[in-house]
Short mmCIF file of N, CA and C in Angstrom, two decimals:
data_model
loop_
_atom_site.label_atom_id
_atom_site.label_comp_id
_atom_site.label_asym_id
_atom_site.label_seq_id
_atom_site.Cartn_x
_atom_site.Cartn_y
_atom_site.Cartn_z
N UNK A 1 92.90 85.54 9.89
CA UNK A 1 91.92 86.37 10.58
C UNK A 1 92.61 87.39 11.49
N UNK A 2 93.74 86.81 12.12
CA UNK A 2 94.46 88.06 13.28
C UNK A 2 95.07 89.17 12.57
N UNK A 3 95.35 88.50 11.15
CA UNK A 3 95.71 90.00 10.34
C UNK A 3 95.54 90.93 9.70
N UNK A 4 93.80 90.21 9.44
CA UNK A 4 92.95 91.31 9.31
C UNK A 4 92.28 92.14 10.55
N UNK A 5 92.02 91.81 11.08
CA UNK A 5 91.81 92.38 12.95
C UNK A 5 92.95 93.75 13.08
N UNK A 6 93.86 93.09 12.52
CA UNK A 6 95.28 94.00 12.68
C UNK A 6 95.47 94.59 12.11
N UNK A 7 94.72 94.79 10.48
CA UNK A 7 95.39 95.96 10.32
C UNK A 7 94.44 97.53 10.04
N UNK A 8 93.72 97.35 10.69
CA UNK A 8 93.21 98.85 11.28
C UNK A 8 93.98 99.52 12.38
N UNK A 9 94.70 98.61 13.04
CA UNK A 9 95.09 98.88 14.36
C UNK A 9 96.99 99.42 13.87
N UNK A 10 97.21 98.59 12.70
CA UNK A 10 98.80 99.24 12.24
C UNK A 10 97.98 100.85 11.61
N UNK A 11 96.96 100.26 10.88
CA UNK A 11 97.07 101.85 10.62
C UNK A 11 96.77 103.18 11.06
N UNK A 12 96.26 102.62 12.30
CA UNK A 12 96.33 104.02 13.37
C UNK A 12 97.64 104.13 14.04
N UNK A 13 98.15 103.36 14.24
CA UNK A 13 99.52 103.52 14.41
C UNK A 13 101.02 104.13 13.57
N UNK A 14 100.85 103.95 12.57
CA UNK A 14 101.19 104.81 11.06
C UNK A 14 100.72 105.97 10.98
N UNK A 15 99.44 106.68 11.57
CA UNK A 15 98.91 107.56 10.86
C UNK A 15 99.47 108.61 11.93
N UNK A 16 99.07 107.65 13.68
CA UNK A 16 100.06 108.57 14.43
C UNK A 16 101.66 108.74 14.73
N UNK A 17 101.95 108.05 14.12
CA UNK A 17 103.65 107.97 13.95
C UNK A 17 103.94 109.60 13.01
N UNK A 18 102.74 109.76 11.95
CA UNK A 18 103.07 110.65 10.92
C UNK A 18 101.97 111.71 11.54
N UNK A 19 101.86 111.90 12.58
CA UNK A 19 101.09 113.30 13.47
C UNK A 19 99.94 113.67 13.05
N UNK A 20 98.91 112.37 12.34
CA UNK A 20 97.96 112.78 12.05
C UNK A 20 97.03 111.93 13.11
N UNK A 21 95.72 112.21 13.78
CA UNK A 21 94.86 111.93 14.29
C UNK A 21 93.76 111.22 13.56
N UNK A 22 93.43 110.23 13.40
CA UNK A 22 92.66 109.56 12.78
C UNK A 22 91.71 108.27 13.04
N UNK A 23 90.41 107.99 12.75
CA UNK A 23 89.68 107.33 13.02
C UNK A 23 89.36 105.95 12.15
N UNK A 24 88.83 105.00 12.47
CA UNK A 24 89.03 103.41 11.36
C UNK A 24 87.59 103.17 11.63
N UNK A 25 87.11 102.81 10.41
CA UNK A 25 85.76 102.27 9.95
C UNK A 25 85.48 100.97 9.31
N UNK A 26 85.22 99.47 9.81
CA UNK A 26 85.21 98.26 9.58
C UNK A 26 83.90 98.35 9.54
N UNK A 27 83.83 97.42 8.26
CA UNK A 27 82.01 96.98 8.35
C UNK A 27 82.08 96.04 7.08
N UNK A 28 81.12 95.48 6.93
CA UNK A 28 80.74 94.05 6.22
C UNK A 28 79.64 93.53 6.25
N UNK A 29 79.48 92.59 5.23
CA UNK A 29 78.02 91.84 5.89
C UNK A 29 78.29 90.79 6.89
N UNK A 30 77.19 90.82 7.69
CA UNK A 30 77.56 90.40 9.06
C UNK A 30 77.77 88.61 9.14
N UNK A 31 77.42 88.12 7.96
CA UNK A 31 77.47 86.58 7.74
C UNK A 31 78.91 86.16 7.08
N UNK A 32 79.67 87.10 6.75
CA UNK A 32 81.07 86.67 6.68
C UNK A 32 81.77 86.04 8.18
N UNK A 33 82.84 85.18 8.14
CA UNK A 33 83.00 84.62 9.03
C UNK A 33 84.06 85.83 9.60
N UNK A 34 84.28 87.09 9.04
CA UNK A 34 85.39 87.94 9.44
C UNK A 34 84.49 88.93 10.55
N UNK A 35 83.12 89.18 10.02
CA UNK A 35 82.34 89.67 10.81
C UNK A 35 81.80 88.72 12.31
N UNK A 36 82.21 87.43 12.05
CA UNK A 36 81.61 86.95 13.70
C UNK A 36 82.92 86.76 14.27
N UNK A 37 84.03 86.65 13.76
CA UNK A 37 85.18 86.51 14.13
C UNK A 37 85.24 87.82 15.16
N UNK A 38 85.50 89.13 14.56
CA UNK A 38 85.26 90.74 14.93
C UNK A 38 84.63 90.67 16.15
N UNK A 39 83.41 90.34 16.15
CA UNK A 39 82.44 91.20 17.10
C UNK A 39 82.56 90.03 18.22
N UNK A 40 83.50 89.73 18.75
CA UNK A 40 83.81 89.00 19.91
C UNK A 40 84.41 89.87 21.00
N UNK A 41 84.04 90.21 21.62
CA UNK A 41 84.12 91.39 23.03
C UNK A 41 85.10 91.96 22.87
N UNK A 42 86.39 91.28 23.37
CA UNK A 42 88.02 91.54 23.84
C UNK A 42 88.26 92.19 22.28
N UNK A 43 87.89 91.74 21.07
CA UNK A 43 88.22 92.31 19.86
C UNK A 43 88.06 93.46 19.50
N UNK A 44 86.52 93.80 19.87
CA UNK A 44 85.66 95.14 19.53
C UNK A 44 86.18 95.86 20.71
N UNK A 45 86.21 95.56 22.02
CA UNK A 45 87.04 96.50 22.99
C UNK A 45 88.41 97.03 22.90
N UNK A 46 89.48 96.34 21.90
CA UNK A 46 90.84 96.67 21.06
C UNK A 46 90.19 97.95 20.39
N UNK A 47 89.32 97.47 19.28
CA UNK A 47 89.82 98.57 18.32
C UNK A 47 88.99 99.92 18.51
N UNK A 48 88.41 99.73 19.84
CA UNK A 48 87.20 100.81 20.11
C UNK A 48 88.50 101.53 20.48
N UNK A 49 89.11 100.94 21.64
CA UNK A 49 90.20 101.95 22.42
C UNK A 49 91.26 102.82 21.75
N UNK A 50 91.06 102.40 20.07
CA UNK A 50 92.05 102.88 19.01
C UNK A 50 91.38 103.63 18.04
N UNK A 51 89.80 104.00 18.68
CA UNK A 51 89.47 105.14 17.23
C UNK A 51 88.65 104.71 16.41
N UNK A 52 88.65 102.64 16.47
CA UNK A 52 87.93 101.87 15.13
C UNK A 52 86.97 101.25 15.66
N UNK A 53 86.14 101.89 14.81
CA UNK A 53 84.52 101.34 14.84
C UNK A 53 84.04 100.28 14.22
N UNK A 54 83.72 99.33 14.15
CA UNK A 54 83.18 97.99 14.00
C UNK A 54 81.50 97.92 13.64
N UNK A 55 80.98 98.00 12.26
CA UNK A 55 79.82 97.83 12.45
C UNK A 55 79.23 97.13 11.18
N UNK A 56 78.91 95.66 11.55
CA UNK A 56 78.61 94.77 10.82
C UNK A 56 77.28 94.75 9.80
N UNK A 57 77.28 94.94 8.85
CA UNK A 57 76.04 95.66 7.90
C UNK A 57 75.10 94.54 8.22
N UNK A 58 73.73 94.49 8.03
CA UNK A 58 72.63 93.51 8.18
C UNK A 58 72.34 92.95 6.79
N UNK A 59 72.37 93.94 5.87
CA UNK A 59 72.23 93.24 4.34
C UNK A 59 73.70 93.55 3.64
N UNK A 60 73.58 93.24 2.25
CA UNK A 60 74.76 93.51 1.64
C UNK A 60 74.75 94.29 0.95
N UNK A 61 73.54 95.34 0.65
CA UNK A 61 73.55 96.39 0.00
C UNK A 61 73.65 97.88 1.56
N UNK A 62 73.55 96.98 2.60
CA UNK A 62 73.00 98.16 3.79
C UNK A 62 74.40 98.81 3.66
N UNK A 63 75.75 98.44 3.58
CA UNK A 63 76.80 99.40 4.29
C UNK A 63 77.83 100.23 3.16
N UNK A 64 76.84 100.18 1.75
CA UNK A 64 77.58 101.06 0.61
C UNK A 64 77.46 103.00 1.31
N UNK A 65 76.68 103.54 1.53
CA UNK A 65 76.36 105.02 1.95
C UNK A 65 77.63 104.74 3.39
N UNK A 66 77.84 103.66 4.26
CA UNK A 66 78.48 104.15 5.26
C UNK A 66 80.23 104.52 4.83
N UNK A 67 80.58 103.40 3.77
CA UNK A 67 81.74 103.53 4.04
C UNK A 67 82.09 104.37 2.77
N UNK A 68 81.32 104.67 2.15
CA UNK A 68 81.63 106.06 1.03
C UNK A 68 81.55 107.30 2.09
N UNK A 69 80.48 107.44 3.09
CA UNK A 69 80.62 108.29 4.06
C UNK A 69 81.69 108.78 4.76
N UNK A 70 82.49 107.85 5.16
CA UNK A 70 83.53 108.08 6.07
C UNK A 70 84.67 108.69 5.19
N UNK A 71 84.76 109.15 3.63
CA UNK A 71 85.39 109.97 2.64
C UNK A 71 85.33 111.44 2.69
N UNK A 72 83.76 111.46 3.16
CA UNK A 72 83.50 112.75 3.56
C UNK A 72 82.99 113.12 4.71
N UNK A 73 83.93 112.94 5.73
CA UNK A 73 83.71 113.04 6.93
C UNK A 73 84.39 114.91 7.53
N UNK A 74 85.53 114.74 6.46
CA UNK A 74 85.99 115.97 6.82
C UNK A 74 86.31 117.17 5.71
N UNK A 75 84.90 116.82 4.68
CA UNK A 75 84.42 117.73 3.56
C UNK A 75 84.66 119.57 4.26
N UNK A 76 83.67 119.06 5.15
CA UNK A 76 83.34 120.87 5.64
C UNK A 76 84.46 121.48 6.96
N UNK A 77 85.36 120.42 7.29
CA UNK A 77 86.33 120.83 7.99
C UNK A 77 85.98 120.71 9.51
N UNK A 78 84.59 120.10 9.90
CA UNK A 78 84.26 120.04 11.11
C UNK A 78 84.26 118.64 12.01
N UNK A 79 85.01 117.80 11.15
CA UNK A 79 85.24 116.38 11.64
C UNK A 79 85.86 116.38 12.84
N UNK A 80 85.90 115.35 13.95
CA UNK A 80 86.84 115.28 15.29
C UNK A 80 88.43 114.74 14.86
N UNK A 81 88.31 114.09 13.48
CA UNK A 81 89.42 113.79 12.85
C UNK A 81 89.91 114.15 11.61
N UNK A 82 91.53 114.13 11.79
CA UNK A 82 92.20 114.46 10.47
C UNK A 82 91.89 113.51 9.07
N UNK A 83 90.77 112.65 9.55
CA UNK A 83 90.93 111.66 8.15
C UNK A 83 90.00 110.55 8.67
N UNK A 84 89.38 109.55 8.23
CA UNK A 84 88.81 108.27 8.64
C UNK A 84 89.29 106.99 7.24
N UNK A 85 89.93 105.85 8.16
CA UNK A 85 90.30 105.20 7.16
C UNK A 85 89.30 104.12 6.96
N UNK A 86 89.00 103.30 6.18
CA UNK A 86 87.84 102.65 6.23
C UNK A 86 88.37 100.81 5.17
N UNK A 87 87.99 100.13 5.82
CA UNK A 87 87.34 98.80 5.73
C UNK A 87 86.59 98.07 5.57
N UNK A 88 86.42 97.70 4.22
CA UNK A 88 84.82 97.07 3.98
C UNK A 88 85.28 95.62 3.10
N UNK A 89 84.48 94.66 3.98
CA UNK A 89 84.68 92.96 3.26
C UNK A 89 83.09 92.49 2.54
N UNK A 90 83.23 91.61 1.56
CA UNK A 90 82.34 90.76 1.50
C UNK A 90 82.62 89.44 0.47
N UNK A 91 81.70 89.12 0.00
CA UNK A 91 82.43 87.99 -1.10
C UNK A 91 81.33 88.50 -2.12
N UNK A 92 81.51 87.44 -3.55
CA UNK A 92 80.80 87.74 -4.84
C UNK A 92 79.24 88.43 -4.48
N UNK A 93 78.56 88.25 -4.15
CA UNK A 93 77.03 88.56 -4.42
C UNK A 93 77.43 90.02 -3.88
N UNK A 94 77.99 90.30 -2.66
CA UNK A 94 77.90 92.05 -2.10
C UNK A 94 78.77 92.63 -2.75
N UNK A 95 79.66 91.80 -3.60
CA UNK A 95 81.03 92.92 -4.38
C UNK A 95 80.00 93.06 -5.80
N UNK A 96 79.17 92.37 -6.40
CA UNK A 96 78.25 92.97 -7.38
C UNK A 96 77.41 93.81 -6.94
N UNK A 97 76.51 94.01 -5.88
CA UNK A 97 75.33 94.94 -5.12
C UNK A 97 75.93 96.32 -4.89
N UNK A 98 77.51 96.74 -4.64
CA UNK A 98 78.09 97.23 -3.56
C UNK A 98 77.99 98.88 -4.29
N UNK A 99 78.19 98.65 -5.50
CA UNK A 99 78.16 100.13 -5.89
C UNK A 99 79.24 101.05 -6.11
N UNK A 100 80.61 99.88 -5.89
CA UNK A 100 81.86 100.53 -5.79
C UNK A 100 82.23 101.50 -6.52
N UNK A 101 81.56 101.62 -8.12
CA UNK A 101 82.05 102.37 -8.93
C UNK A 101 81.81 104.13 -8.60
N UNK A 102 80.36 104.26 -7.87
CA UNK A 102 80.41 105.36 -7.76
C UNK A 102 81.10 105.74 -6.63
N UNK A 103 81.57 104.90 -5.30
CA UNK A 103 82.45 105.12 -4.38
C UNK A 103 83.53 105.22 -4.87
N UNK A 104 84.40 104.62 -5.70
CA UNK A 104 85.69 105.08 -6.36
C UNK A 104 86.06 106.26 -6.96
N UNK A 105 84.80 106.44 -7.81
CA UNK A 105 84.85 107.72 -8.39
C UNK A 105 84.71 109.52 -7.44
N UNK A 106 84.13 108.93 -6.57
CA UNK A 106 83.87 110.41 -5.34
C UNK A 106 85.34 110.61 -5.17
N UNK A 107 86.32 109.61 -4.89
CA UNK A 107 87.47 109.93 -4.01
C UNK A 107 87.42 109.38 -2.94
N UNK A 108 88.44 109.41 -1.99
CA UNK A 108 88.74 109.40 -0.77
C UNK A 108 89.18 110.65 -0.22
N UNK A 109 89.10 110.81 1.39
CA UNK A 109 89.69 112.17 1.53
C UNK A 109 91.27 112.01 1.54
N UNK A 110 91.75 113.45 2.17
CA UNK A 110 93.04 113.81 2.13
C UNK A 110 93.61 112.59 3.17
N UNK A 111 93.45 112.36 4.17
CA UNK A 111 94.06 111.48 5.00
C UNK A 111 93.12 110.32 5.55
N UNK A 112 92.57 110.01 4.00
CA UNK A 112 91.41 108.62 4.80
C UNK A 112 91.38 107.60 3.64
N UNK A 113 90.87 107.06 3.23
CA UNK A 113 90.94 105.63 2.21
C UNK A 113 89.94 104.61 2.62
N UNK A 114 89.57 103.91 1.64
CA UNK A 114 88.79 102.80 1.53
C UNK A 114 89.75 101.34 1.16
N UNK A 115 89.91 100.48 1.80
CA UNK A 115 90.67 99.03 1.40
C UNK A 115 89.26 97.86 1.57
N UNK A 116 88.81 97.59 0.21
CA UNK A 116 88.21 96.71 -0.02
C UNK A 116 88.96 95.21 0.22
N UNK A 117 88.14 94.30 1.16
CA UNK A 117 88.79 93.05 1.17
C UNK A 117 87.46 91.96 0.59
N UNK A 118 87.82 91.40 -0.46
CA UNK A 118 86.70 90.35 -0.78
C UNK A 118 87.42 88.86 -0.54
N UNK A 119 86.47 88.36 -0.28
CA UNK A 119 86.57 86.66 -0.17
C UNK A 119 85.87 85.92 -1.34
N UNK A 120 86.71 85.48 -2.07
CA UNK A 120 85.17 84.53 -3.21
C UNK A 120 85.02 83.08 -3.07
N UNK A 121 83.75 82.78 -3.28
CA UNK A 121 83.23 81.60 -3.32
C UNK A 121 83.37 80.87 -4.51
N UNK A 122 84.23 80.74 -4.90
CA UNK A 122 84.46 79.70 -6.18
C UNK A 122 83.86 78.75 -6.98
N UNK A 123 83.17 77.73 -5.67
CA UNK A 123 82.97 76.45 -5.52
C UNK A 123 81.64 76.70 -5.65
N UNK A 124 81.13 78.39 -5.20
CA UNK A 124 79.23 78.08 -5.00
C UNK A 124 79.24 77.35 -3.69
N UNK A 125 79.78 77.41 -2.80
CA UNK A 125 79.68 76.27 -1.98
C UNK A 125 78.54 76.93 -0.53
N UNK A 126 78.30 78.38 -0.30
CA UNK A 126 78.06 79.20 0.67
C UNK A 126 77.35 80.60 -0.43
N UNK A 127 77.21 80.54 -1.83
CA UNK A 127 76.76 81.78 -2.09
C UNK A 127 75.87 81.27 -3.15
N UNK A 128 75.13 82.46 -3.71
CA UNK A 128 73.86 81.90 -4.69
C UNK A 128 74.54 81.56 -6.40
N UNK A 129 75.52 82.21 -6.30
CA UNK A 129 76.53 82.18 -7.67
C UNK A 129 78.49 81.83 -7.67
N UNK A 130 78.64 81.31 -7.95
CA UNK A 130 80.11 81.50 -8.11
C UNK A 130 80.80 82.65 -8.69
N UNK A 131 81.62 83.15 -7.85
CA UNK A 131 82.50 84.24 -8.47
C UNK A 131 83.90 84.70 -8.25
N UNK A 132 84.02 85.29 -8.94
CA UNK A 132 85.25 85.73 -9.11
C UNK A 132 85.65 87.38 -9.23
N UNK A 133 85.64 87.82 -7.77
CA UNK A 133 85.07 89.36 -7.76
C UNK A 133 86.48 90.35 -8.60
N UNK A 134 87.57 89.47 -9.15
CA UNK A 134 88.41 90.64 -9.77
C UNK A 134 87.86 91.44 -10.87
N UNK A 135 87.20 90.98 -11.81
CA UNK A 135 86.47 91.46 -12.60
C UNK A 135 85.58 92.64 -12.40
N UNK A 136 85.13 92.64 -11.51
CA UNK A 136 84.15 93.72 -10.34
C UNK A 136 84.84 94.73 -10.58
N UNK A 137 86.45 94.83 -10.10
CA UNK A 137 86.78 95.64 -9.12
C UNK A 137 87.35 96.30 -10.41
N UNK A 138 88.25 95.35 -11.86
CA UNK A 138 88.56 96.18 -13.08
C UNK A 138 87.45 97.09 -13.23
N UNK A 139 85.99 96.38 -12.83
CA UNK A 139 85.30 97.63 -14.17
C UNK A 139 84.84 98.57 -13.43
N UNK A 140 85.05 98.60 -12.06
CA UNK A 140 84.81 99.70 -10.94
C UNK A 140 86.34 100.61 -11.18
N UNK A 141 87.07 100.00 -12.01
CA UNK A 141 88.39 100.62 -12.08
C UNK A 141 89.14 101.12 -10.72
N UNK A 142 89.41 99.74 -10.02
CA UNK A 142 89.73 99.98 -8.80
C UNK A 142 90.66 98.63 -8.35
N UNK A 143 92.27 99.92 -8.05
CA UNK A 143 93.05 98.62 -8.11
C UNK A 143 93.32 97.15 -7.38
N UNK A 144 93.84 96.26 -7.51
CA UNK A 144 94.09 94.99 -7.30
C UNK A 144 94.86 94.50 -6.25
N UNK A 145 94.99 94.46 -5.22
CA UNK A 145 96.38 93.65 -4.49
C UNK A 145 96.15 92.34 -4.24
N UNK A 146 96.81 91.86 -4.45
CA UNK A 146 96.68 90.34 -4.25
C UNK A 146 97.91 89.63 -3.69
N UNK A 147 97.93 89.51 -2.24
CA UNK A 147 99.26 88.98 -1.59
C UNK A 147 99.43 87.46 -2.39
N UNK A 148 100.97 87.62 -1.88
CA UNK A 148 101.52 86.32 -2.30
C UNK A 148 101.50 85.28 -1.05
N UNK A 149 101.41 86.25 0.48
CA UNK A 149 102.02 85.22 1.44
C UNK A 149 101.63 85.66 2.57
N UNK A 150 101.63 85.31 3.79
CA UNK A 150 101.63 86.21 4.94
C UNK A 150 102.78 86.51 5.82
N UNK A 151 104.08 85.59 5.20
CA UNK A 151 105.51 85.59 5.55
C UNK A 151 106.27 87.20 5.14
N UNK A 152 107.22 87.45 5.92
CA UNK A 152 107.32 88.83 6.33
C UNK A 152 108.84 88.68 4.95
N UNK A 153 109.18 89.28 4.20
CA UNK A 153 110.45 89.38 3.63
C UNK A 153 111.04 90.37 3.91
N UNK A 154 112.44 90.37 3.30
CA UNK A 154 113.63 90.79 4.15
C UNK A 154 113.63 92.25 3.32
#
């Protein structure tokens, strides 16, 4: 959990290392445990002070328009920032609802991006179906990372 918290916060730090000014967009459905984790005071007061906005969707179809939004934030050149990077979690049921394909296909802007993080329910144990959201994301044609570890190599 602290390293997802964290890394909106490396990447405003990266973005100003490389002299660009830039803003971070987290959001999710709000019943992930990453979303009650988040919106704990001292947390949301971090990443406010860094540019990143925190805003926990109410359904799982509510936060597809926001974070395709933040792609075109600086379409017409009148944005407060060089770029908005953006963050969006959920598990199987919101990675089918989500609509990714036509968000993939718009683009991202010049200095902003979308990093999808899903969690799946395997087991059915917390969702209405079991899944396995890689499949999703092939036919949204949208690539894969899948860590091996959270240990730092040399």
């Amino acid at each position: 959990m602290q390293a997802l918290v964290r890394l909106p916060l490396m990447q405003k730090r990266r973005d100003r290392r490389a002299g660009l000014n830039t803003a971070g967009y987290v959001s999710g459905y709000a019943a992930r445990h990453w979303a009650r984790w988040m919106t704990v005071g001292a947390r949301r007061f971090t990443l406010q002070a860094h540019d990143v906005v925190f805003v926990a969707a109410s359904t799982r179809s509510g936060r597809n328009a926001r974070y395709g939004g933040t792609q075109q934030a600086e379409l017409s050149g009148e944005g407060r920032f060089d770029g908005v990077f953006a963050f969006w979690y959920a598990k199987g049921p919101g990675v089918d609802r989500s609509g990714m394909r036509h968000a993939n296909l718009a683009g991202s802007s010049r200095h902003g991006g979308v990093l999808v993080l899903m969690g799946d329910d395997h087991t059915c144990e917390s969702s209405t179906t079991c899944h396995q959201s890689e499949f999703a994301l092939v036919d949204a044609q949208m690539p894969i990372l899948s860590p091996a570890g959270v240990t730092r190599t040399a």
